[in-house]
PDB file of C-alpha atoms in Angstrom:
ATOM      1  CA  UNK A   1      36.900   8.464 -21.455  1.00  0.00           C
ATOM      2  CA  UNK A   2      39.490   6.861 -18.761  1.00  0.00           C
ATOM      3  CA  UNK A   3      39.469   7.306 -15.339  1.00  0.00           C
ATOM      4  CA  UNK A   4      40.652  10.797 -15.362  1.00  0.00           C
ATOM      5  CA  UNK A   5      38.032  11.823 -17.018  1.00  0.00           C
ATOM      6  CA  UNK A   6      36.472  13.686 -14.017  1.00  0.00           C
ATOM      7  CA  UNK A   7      39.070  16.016 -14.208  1.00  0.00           C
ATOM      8  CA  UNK A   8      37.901  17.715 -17.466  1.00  0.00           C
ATOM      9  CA  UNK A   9      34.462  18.188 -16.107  1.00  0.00           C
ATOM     10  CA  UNK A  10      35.725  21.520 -14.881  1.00  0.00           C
ATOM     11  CA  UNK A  11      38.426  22.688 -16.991  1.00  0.00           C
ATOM     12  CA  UNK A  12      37.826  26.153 -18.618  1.00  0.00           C
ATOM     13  CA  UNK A  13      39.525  24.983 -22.323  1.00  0.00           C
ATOM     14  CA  UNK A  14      39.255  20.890 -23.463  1.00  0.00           C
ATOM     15  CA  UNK A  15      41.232  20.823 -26.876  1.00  0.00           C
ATOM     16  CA  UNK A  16      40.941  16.845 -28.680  1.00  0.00           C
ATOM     17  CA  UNK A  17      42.340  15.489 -31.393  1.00  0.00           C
ATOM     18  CA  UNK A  18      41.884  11.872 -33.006  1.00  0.00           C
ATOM     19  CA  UNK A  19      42.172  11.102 -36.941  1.00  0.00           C
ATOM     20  CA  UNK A  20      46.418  10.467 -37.466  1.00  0.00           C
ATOM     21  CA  UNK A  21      46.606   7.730 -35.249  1.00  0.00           C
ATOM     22  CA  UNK A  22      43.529   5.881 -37.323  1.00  0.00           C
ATOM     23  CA  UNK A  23      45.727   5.989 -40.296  1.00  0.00           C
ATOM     24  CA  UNK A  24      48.105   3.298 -39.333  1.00  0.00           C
ATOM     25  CA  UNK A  25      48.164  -0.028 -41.106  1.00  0.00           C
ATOM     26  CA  UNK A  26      47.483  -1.847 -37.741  1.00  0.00           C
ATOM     27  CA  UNK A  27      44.077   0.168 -37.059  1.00  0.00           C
ATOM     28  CA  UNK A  28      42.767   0.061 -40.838  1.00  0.00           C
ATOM     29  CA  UNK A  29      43.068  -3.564 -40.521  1.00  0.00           C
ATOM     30  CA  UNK A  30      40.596  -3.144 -38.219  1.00  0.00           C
ATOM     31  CA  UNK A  31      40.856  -7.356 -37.109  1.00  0.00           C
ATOM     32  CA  UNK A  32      40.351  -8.071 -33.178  1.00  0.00           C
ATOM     33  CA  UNK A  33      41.366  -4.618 -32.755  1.00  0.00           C
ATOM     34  CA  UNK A  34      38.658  -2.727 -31.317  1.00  0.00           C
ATOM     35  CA  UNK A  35      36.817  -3.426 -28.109  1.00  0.00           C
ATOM     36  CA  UNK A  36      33.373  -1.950 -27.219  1.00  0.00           C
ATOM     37  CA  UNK A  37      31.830  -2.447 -23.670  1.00  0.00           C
ATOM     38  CA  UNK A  38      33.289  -6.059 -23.433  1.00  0.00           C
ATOM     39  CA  UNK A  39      32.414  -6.792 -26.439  1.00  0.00           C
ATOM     40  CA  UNK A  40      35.654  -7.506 -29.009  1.00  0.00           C
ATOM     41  CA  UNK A  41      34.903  -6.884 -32.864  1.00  0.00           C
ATOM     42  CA  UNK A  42      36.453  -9.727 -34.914  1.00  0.00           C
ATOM     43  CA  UNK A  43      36.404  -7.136 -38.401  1.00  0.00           C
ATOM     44  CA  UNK A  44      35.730  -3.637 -37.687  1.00  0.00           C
ATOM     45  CA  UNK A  45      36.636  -1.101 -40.588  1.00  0.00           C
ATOM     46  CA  UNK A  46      38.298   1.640 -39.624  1.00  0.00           C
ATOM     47  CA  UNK A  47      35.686   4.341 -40.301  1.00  0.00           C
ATOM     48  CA  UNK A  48      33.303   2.994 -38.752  1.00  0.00           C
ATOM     49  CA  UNK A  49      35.681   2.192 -35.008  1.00  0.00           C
ATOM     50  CA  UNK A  50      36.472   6.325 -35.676  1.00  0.00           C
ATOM     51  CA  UNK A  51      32.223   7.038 -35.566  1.00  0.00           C
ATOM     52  CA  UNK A  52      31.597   4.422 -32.958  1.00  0.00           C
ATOM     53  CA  UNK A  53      34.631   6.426 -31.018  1.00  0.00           C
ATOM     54  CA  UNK A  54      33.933   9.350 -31.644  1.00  0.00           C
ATOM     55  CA  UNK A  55      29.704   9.223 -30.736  1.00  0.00           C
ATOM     56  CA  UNK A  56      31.234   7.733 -27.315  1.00  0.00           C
ATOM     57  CA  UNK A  57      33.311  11.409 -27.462  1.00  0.00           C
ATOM     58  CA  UNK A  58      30.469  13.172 -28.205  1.00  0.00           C
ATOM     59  CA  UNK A  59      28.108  11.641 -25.873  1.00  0.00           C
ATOM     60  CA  UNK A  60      30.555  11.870 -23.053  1.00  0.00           C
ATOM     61  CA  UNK A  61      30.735  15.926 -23.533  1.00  0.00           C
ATOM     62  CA  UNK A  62      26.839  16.381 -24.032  1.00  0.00           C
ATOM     63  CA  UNK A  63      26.250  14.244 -20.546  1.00  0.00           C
ATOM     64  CA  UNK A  64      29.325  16.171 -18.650  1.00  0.00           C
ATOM     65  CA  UNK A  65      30.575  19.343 -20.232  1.00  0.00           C
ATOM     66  CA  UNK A  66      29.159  21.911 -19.219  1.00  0.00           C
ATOM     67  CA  UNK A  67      29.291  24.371 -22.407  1.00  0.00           C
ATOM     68  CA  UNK A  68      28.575  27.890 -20.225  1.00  0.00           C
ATOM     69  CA  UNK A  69      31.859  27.162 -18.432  1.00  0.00           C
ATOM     70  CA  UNK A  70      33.769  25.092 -20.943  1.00  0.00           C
ATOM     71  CA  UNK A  71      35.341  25.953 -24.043  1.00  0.00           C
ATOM     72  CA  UNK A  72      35.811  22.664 -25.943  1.00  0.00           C
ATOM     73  CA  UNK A  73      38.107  22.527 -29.338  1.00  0.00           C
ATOM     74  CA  UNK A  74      38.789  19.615 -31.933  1.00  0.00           C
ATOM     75  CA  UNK A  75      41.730  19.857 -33.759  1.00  0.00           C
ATOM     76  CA  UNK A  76      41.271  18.432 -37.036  1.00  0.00           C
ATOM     77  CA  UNK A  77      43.756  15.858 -38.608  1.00  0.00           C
ATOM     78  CA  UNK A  78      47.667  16.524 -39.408  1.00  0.00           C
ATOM     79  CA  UNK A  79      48.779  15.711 -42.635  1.00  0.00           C
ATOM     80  CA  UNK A  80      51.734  13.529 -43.050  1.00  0.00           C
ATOM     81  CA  UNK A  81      53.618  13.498 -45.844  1.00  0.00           C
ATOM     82  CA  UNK A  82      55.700  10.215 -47.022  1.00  0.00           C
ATOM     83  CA  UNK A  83      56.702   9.468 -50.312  1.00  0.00           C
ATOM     84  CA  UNK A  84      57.595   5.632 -51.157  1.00  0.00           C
ATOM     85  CA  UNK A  85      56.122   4.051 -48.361  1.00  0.00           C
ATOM     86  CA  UNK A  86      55.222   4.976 -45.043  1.00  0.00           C
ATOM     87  CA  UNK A  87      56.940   5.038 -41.770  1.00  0.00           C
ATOM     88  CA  UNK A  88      57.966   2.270 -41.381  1.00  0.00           C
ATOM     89  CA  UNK A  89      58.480   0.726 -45.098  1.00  0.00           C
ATOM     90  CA  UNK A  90      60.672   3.003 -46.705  1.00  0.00           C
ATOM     91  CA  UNK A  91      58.849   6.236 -46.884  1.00  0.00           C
ATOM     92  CA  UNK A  92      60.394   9.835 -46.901  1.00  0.00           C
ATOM     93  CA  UNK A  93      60.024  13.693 -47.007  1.00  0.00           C
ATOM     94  CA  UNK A  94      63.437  14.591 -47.050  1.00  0.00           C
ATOM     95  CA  UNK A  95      64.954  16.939 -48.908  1.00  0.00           C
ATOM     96  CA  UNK A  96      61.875  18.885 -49.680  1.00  0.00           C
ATOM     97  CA  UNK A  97      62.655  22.799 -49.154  1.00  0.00           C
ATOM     98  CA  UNK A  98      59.281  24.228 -50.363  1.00  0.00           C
ATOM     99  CA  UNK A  99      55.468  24.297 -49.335  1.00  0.00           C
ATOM    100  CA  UNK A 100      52.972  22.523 -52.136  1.00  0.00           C
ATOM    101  CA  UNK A 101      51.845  25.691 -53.964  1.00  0.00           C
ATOM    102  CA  UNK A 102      49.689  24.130 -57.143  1.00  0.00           C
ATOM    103  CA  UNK A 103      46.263  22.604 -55.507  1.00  0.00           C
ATOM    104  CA  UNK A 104      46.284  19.868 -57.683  1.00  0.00           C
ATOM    105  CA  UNK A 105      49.102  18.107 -55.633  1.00  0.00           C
ATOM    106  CA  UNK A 106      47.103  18.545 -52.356  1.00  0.00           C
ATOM    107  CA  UNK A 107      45.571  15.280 -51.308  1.00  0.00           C
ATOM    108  CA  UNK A 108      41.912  14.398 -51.507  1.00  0.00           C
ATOM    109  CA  UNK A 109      40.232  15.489 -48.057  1.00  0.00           C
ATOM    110  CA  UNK A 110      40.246  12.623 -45.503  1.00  0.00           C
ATOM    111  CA  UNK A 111      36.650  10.601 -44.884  1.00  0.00           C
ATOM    112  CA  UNK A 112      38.035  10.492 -41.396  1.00  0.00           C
ATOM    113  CA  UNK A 113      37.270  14.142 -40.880  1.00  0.00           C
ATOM    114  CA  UNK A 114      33.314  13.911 -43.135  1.00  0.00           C
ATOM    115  CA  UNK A 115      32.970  11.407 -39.949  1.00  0.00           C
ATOM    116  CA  UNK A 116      34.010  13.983 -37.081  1.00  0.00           C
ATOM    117  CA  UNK A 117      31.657  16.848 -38.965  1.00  0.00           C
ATOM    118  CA  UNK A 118      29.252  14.329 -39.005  1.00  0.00           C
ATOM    119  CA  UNK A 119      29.480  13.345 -34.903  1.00  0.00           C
ATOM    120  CA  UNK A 120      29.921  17.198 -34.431  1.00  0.00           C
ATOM    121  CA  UNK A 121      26.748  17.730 -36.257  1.00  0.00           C
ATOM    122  CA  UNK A 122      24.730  15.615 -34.187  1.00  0.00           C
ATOM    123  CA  UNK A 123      26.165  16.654 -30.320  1.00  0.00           C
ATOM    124  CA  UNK A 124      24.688  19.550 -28.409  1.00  0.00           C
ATOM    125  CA  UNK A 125      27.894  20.762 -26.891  1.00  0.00           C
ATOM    126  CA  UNK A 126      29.376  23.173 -29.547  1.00  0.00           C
ATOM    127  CA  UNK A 127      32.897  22.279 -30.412  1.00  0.00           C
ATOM    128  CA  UNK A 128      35.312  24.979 -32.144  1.00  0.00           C
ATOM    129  CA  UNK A 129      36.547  23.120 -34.547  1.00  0.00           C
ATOM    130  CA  UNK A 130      40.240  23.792 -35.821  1.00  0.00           C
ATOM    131  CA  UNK A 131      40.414  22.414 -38.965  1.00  0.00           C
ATOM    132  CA  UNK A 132      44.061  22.345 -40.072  1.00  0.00           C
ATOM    133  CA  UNK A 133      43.917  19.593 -42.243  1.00  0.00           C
ATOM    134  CA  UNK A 134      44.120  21.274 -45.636  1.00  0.00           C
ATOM    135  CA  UNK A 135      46.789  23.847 -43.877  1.00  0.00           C
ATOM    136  CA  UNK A 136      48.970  21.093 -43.726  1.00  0.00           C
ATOM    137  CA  UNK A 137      48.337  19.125 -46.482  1.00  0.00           C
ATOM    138  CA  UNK A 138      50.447  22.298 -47.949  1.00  0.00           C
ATOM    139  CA  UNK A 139      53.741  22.255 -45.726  1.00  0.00           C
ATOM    140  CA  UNK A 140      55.412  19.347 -47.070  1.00  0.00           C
ATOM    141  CA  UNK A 141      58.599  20.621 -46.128  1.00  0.00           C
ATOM    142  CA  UNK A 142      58.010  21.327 -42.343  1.00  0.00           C
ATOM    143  CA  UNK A 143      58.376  17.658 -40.796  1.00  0.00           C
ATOM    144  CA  UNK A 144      61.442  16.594 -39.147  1.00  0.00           C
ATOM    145  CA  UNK A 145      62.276  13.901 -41.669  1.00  0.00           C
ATOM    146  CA  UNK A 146      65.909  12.796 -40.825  1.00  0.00           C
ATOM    147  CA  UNK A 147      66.889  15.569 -39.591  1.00  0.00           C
ATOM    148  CA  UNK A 148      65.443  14.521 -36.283  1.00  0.00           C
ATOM    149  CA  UNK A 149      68.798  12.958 -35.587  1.00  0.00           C
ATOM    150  CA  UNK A 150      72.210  14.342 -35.309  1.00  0.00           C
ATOM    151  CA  UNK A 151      73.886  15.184 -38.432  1.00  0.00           C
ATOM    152  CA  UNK A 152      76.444  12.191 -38.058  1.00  0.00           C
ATOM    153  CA  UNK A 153      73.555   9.777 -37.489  1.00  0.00           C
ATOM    154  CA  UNK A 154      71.383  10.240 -40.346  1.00  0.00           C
ATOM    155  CA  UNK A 155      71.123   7.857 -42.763  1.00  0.00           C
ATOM    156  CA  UNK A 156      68.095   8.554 -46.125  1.00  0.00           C
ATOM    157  CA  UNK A 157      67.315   4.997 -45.494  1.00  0.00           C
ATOM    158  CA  UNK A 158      66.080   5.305 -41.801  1.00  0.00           C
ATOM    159  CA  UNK A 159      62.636   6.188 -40.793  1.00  0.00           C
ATOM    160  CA  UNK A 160      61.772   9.382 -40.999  1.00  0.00           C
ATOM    161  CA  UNK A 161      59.421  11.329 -38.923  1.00  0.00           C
ATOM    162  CA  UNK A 162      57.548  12.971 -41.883  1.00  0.00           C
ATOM    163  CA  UNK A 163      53.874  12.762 -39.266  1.00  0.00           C
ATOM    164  CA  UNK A 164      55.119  15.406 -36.696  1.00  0.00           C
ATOM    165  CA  UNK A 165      56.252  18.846 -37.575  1.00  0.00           C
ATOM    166  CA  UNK A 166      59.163  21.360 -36.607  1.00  0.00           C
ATOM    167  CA  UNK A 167      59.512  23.505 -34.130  1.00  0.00           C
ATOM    168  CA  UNK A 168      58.974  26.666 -34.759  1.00  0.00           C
ATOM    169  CA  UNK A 169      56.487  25.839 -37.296  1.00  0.00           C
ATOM    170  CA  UNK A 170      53.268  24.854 -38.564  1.00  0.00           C
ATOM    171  CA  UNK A 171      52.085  23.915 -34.795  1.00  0.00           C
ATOM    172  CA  UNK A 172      52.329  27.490 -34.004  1.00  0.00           C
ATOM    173  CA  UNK A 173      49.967  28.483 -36.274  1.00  0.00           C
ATOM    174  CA  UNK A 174      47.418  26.432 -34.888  1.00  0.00           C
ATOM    175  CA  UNK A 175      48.102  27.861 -31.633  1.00  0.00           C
ATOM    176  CA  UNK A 176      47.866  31.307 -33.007  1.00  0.00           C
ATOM    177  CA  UNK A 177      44.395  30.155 -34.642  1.00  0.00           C
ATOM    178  CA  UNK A 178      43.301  28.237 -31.542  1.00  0.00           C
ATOM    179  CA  UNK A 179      44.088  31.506 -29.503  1.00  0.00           C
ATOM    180  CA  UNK A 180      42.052  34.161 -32.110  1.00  0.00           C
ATOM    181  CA  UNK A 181      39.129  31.516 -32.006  1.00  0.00           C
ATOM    182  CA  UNK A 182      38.761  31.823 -27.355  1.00  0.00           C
ATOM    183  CA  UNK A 183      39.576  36.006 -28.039  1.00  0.00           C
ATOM    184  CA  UNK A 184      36.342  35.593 -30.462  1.00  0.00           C
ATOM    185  CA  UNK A 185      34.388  33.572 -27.749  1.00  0.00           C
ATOM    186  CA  UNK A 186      35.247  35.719 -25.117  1.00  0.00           C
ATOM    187  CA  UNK A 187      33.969  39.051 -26.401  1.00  0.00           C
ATOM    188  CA  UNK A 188      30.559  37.616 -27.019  1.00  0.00           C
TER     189      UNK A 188
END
């Protein structure tokens, strides 16, 4: 957990979040990529890094959090949302104006986040889990895409942000979820 870690030993609310980042072509690779103890896996698949991380997570909290005193939250995976590509090859969301509203175009749930209900299973700290994934999976229309840049720079052809989301947007309805799920805890 880093050398700061001592720092959340005490903290009231702990919110995490890991899933996006495991995503990217570099990580699902998964060659000389991922280092545990000393030890350096030549071919690691990507799930299996995400368990081995995320049992280190979970073992960290149940040896150090204490769960009277601390509130501890997992936000669930972001959807992104490129068409043609990803990032960095090509891929888009521009010009879409409209949340998906037929469930068949929704994407198939991520075996990143079976993994983290799995780990969460397992761990004696309870974790409130916000799970926005499918929320997201909706708002196709809610990520910067070009419009990131000023209207004289953007170019279709760029890289678009289509990972992140606007502002005001979709992140504030995690916070408003996030904030109904510690009034719940607190009247108990």
């Amino acid at each position: 957990m880093g050398k700061t870690s001592s720092m959340y030993k005490t903290a009231d609310v702990i919110i995490f979040n890991t899933a996006h980042w495991w995503t990217h072509e570099k990580t699902s690779k998964g060659e000389d990529f991922y280092q545990e103890g000393d030890y350096v896996h030549r071919k690691l698949s990507a799930d299996e890094a995400y368990h081995k991380a995320l049992t280190t997570w979970g073992r960290w909290l149940d040896e150090h959090i204490d769960s009277s005193r601390t509130t501890v939250f997992f936000r669930g995976y972001s959807w992104s949302h490129f068409r043609g590509g990803q990032w960095n090859s090509g891929g888009s969301c521009d010009g879409e104006t409209l949340p998906i509203v037929d469930d068949k175009h929704l994407a198939k749930y991520p075996n990143l986040l079976n993994i983290l209900e799995l780990v969460m299973s397992e761990m004696k700290t309870p974790v409130l889990y916000l799970n926005i994934t499918r929320m997201t999976d909706y708002r196709k229309e809610a990520h910067p895409s070009m419009y990131r840049f000023p209207e004289t720079k953007r170019r279709v052809v760029k890289s678009q942000d289509c990972s992140h989301w606007c502002l005001p947007g979709v992140p504030d309805t995690w916070n408003e979820l996030m904030y109904a799920m510690l009034l719940k805890r607190l009247r108990r």
